[in-house]
PDB file of C-alpha atoms in Angstrom:
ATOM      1  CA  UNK A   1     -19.969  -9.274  -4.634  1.00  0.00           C
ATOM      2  CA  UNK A   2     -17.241 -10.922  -6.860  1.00  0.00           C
ATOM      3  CA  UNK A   3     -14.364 -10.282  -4.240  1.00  0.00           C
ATOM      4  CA  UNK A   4     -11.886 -13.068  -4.755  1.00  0.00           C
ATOM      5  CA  UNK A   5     -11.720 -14.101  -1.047  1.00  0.00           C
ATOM      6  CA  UNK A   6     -14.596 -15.183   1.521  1.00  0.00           C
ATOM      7  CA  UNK A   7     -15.703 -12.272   3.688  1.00  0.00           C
ATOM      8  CA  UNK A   8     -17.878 -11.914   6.800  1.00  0.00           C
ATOM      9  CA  UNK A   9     -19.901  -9.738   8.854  1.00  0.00           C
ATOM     10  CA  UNK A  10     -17.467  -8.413  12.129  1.00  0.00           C
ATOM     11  CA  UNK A  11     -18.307  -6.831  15.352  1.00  0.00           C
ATOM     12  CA  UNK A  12     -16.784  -5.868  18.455  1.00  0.00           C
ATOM     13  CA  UNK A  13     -18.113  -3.651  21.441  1.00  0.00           C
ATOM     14  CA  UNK A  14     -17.981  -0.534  19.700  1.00  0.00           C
ATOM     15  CA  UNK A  15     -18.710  -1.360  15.842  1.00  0.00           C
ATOM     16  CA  UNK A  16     -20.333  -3.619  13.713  1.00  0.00           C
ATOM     17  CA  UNK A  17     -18.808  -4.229  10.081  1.00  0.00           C
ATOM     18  CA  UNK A  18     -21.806  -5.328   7.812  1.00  0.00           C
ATOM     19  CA  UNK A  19     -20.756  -6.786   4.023  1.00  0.00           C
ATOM     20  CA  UNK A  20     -21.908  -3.954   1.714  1.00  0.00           C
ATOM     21  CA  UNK A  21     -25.443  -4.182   0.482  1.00  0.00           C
ATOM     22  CA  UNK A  22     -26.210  -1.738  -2.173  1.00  0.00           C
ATOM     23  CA  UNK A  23     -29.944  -1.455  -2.011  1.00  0.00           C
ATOM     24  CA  UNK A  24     -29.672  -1.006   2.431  1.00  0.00           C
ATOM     25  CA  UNK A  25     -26.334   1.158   1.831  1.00  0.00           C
ATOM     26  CA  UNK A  26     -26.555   3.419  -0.937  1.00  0.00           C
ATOM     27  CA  UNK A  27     -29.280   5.305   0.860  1.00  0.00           C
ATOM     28  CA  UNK A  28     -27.137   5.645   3.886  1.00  0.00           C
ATOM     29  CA  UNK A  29     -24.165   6.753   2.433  1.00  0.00           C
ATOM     30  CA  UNK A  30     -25.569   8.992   0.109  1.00  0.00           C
ATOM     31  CA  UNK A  31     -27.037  10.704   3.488  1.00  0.00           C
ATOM     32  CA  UNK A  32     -23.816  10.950   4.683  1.00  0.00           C
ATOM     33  CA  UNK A  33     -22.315  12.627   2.061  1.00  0.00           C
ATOM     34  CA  UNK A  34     -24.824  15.305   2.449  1.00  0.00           C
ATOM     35  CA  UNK A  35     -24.377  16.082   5.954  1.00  0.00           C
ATOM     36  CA  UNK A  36     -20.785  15.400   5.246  1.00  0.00           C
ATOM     37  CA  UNK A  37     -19.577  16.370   2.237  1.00  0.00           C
ATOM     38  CA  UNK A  38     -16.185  17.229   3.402  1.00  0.00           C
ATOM     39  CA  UNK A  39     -15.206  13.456   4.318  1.00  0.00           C
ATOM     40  CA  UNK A  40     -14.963  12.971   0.586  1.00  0.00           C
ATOM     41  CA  UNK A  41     -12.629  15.572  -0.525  1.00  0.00           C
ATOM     42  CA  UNK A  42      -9.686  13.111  -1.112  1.00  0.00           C
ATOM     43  CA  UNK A  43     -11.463  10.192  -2.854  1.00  0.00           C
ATOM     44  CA  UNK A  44     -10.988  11.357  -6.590  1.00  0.00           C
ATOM     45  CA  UNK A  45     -14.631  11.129  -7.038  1.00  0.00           C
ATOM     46  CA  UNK A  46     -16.531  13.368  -9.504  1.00  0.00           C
ATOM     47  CA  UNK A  47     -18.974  15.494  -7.973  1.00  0.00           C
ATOM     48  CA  UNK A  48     -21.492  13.786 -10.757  1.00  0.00           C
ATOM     49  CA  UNK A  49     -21.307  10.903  -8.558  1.00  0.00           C
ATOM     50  CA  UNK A  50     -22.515  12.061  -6.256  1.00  0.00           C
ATOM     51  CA  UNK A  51     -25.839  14.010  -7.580  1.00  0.00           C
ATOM     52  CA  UNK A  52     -28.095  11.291  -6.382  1.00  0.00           C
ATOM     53  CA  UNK A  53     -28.416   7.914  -4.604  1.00  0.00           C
ATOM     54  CA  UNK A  54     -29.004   6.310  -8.791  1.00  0.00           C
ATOM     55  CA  UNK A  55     -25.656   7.627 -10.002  1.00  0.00           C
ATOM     56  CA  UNK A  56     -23.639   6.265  -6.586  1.00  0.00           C
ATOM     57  CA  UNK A  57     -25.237   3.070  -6.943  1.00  0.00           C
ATOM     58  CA  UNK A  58     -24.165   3.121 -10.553  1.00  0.00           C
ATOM     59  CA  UNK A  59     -20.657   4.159  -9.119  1.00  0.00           C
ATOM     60  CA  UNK A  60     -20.251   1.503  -6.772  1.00  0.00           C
ATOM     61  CA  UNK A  61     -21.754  -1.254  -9.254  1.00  0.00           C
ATOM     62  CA  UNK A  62     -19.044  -1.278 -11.450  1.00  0.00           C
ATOM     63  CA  UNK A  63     -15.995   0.350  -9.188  1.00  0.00           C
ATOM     64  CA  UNK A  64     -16.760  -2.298  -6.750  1.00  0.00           C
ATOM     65  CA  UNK A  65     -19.361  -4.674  -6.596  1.00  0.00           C
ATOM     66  CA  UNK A  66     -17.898  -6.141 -10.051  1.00  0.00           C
ATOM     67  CA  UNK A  67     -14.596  -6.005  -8.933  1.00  0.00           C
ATOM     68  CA  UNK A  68     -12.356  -8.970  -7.662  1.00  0.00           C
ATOM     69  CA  UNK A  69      -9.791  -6.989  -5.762  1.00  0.00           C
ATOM     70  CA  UNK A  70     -12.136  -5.222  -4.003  1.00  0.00           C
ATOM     71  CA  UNK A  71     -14.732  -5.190  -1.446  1.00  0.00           C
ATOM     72  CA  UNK A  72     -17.053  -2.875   1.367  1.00  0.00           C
ATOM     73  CA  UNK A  73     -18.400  -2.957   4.545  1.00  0.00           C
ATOM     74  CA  UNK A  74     -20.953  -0.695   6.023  1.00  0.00           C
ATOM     75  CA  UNK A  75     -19.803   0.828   9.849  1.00  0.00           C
ATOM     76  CA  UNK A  76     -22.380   0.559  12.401  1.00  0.00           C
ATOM     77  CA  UNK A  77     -22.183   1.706  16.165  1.00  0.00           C
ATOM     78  CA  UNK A  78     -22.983  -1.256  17.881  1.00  0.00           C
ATOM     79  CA  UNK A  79     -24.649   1.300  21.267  1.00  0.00           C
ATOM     80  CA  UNK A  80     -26.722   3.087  19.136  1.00  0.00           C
ATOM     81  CA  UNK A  81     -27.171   1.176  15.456  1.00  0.00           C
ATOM     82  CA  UNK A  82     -26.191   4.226  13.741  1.00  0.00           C
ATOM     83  CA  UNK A  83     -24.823   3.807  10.370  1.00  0.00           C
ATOM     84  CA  UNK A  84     -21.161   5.824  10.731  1.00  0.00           C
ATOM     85  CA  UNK A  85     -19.598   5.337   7.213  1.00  0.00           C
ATOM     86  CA  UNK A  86     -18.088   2.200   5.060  1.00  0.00           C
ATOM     87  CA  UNK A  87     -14.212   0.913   4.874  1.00  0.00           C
ATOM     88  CA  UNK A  88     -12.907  -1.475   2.105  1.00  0.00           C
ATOM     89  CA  UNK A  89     -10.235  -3.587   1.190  1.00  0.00           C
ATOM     90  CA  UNK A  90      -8.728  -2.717  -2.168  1.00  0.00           C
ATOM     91  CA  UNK A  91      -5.609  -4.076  -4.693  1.00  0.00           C
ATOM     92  CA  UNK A  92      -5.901  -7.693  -3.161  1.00  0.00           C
ATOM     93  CA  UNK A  93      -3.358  -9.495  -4.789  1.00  0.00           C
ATOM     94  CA  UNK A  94      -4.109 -13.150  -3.470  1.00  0.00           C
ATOM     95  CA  UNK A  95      -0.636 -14.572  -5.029  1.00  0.00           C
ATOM     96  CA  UNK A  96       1.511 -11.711  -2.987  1.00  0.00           C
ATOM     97  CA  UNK A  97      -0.406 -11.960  -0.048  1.00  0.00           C
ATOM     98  CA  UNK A  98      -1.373  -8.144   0.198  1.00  0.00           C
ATOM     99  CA  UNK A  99      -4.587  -5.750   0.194  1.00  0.00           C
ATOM    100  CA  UNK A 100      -4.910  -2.471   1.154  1.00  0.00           C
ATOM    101  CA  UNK A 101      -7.515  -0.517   3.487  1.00  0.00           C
ATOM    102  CA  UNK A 102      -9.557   2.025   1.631  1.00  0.00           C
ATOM    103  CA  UNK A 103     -12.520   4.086   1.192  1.00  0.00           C
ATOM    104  CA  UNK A 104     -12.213   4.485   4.906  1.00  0.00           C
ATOM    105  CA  UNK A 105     -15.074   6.959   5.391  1.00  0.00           C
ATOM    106  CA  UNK A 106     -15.975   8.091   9.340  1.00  0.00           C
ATOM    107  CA  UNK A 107     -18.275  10.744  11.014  1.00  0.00           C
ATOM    108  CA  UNK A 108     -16.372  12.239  13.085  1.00  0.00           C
ATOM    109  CA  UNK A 109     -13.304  11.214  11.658  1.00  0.00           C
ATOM    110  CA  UNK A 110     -10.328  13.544  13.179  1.00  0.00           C
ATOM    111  CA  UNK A 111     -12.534  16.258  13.885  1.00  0.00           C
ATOM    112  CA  UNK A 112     -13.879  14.411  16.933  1.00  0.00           C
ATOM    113  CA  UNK A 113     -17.111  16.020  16.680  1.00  0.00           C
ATOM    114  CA  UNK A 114     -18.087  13.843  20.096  1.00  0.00           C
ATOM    115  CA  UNK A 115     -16.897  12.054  22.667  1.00  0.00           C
ATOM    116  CA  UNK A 116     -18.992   9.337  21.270  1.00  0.00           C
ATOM    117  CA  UNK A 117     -17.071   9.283  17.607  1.00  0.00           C
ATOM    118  CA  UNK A 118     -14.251   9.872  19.511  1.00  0.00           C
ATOM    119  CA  UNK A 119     -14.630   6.486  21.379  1.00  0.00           C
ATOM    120  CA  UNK A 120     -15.431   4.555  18.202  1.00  0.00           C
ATOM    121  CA  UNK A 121     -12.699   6.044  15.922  1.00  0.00           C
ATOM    122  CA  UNK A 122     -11.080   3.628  13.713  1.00  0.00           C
ATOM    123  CA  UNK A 123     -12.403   0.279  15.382  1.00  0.00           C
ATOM    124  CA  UNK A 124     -13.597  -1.256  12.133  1.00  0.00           C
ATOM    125  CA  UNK A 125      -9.781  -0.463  10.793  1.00  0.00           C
ATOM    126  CA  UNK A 126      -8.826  -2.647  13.675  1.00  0.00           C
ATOM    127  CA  UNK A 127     -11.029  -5.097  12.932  1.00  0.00           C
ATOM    128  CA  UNK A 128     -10.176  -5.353   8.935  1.00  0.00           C
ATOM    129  CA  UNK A 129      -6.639  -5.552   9.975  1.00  0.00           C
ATOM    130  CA  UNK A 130      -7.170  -8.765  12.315  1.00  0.00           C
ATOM    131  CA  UNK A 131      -9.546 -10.463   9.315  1.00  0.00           C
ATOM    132  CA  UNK A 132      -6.569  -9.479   7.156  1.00  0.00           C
ATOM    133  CA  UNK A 133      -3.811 -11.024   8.789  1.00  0.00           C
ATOM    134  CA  UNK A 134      -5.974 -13.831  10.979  1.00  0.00           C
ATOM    135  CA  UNK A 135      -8.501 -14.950   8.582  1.00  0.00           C
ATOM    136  CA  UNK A 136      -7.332 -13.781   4.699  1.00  0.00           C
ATOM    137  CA  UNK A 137      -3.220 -14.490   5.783  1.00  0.00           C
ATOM    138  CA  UNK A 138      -2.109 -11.666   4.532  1.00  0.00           C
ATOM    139  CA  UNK A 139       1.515 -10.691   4.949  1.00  0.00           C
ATOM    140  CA  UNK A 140       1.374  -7.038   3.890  1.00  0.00           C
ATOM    141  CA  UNK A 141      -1.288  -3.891   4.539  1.00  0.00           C
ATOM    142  CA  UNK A 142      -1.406  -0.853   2.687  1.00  0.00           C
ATOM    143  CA  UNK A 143      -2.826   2.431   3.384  1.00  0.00           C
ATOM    144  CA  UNK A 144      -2.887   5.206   0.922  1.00  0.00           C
ATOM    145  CA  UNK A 145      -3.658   8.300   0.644  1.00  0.00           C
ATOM    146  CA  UNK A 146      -3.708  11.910  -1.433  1.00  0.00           C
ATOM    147  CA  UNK A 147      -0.075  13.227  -0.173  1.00  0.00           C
ATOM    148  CA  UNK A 148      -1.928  16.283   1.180  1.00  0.00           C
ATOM    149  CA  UNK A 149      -4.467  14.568   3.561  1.00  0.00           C
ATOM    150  CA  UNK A 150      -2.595  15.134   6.519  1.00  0.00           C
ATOM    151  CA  UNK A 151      -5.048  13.873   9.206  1.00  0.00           C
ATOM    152  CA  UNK A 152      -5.167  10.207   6.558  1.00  0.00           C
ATOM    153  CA  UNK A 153      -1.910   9.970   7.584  1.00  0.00           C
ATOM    154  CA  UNK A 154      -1.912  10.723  10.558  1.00  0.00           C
ATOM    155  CA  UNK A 155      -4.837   8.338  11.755  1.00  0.00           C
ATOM    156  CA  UNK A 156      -2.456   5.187   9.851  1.00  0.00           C
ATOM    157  CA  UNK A 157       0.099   5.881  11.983  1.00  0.00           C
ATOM    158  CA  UNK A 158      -1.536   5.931  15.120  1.00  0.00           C
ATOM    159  CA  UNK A 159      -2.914   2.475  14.461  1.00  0.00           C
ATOM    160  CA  UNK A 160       0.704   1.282  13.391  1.00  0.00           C
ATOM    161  CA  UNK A 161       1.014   2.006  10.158  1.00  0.00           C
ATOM    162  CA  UNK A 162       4.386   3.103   8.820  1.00  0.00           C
ATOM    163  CA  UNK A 163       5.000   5.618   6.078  1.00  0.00           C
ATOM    164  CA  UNK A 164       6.692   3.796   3.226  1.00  0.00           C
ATOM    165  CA  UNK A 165       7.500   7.182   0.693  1.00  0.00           C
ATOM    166  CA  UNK A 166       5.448   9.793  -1.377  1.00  0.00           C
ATOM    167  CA  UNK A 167       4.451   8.209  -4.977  1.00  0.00           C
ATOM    168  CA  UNK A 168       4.559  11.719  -7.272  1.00  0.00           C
ATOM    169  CA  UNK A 169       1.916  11.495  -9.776  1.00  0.00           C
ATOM    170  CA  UNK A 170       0.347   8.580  -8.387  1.00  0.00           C
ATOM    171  CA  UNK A 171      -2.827   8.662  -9.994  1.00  0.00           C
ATOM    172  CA  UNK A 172      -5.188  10.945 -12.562  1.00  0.00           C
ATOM    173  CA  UNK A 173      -7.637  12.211 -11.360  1.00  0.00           C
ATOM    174  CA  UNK A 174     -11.024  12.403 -13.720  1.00  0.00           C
ATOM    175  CA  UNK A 175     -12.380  16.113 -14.620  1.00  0.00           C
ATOM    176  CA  UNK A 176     -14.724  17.430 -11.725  1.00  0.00           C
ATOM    177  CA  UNK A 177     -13.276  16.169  -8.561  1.00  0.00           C
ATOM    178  CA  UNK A 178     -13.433  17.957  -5.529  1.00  0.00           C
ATOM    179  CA  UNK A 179      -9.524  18.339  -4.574  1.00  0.00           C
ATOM    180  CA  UNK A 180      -8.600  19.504  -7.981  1.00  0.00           C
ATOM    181  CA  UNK A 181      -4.893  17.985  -7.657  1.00  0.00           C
ATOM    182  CA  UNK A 182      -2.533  19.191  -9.652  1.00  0.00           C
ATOM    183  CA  UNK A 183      -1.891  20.002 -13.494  1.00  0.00           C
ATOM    184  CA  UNK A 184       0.897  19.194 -16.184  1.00  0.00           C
ATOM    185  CA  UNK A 185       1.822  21.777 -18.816  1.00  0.00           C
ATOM    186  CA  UNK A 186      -0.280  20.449 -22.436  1.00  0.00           C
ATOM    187  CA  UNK A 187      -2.308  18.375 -19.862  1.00  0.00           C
ATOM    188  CA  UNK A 188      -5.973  18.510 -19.442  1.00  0.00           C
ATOM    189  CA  UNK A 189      -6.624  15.732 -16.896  1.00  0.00           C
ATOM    190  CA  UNK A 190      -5.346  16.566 -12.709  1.00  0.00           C
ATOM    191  CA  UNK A 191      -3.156  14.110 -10.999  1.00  0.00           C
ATOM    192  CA  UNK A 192      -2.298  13.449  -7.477  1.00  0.00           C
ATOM    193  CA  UNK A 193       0.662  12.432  -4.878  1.00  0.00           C
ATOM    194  CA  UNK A 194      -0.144   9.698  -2.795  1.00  0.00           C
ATOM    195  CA  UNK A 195       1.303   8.516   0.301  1.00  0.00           C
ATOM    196  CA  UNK A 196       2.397   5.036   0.811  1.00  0.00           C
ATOM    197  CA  UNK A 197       2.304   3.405   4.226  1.00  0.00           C
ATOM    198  CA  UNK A 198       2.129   0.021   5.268  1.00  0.00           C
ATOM    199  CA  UNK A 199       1.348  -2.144   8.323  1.00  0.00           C
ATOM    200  CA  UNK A 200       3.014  -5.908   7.518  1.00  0.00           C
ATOM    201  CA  UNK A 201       2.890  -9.504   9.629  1.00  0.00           C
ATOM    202  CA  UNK A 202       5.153 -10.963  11.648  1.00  0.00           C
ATOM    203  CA  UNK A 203       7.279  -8.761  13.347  1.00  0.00           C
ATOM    204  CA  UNK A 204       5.926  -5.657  12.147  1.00  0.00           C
ATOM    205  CA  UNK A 205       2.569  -6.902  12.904  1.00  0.00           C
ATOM    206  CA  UNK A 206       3.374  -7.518  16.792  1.00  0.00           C
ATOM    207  CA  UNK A 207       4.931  -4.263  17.010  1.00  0.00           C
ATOM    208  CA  UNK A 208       1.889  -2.434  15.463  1.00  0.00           C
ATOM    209  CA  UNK A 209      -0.775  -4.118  17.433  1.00  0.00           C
ATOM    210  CA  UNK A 210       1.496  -3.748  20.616  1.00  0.00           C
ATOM    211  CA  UNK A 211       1.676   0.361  20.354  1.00  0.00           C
ATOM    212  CA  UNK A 212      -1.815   0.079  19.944  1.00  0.00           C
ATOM    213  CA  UNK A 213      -2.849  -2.140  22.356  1.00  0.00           C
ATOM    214  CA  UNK A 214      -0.570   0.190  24.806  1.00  0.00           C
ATOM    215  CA  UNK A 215      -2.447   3.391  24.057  1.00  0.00           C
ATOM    216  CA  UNK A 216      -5.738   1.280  24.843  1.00  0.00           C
ATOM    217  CA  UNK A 217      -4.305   0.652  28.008  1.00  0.00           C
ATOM    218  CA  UNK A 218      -3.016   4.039  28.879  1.00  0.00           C
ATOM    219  CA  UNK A 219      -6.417   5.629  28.136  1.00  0.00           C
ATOM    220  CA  UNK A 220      -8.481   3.140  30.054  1.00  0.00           C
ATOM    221  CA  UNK A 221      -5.684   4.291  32.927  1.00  0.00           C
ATOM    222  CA  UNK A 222      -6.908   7.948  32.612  1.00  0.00           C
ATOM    223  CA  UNK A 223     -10.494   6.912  32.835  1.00  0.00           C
ATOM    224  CA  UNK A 224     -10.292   5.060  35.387  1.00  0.00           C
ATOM    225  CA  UNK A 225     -11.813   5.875  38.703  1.00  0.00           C
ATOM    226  CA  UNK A 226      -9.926   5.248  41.864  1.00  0.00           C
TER     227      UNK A 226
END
């Protein structure tokens, strides 16, 4: 990878973040998206992408792997060493001390298909955030996302983001992507809202991790047996 800062494989007791491998991952991933297509309706991806495992690879080559700003980990579950979708940090900007977490892809995801995915939602988000701010010493995370993907949004804010604004006409989308976006009169090319939040050190960082420490308390409360 040619990501401008060191990274590392991470792991707690639910998932396992593995530095992106394209010859291991592709294969995986490309799986995924054909079981479930759905989790990639917000990306801005053409669907020519994803025809086959050749043209993602050639995707990710040189949208990522080439890339200094960004970077990818594969998600395994650590109980059953099942791969459960990738997360990446994107728009690095060393000087400025800020990244942003993207291409957050999860089975599961809101859905909460099982208790299982359930259990193991957004761990490796928690995890990039403490390499972020303990490791990298970064002052500010972003999290964006299409204006319209509601349950993005709403999974940020349960881990302590905080939504910054709406950025109209954040970004054009190319010619074949799944969420279509919207259209400008005389204007071939679709273009998207995206949502800005943010989760930032110091302060704001205590705060975050404290609300979400506090719901990991109040849930091991419920399950506990007395």
């Amino acid at each position: 990878m040619s990501f401008v800062l060191p990274t590392k494989d991470m792991q707690n007791d639910r998932v396992r973040l593995v530095r992106f491998n394209a010859i291991e991952h592709i294969p995986l991933l490309f799986k995924e998206h054909q079981v479930y297509p759905e989790l990639w309706l917000y990306f801005g991806i053409p669907a020519s992408v994803m025809a086959s495992e050749t043209s993602l690879a050639e995707w990710y080559d040189v949208t990522i792997e080439k890339e200094i700003m960004r970077t990818l980990w594969a998600v395994f579950d650590v109980e059953t060493g099942e791969f459960t979708g990738c997360v990446g940090l994107f728009g690095t900007d060393v000087p400025n001390k800020t990244t942003e977490i993207g291409q957050h892809i999860e089975q599961g995801g809101d859905s909460g298909e099982t208790v299982a995915a359930h259990a193991c939602q957004h761990q490796h988000v928690r995890l990039l955030l403490r390499f972020c701010f303990d490791e990298l010493r970064m002052r500010r995370v972003q999290w964006k996302c299409d204006a319209e993907n509601a349950a993005s949004m709403n999974a940020a804010q349960r881990l302590g983001f905080r939504l910054e604004g709406v950025m109209r006409w954040q970004r054009v989308l190319p010619l074949g992507c799944a969420s279509g976006g919207f259209t400008r009169p005389g204007e071939e090319e679709p273009g998207k809202h995206g949502a800005m939040l943010r989760f930032v050190g110091t302060t704001g960082r205590r705060k975050g991790f404290s609300q979400v420490y506090r719901r990991k308390w109040i849930e091991r409360c419920k399950n506990r047996v007395i």
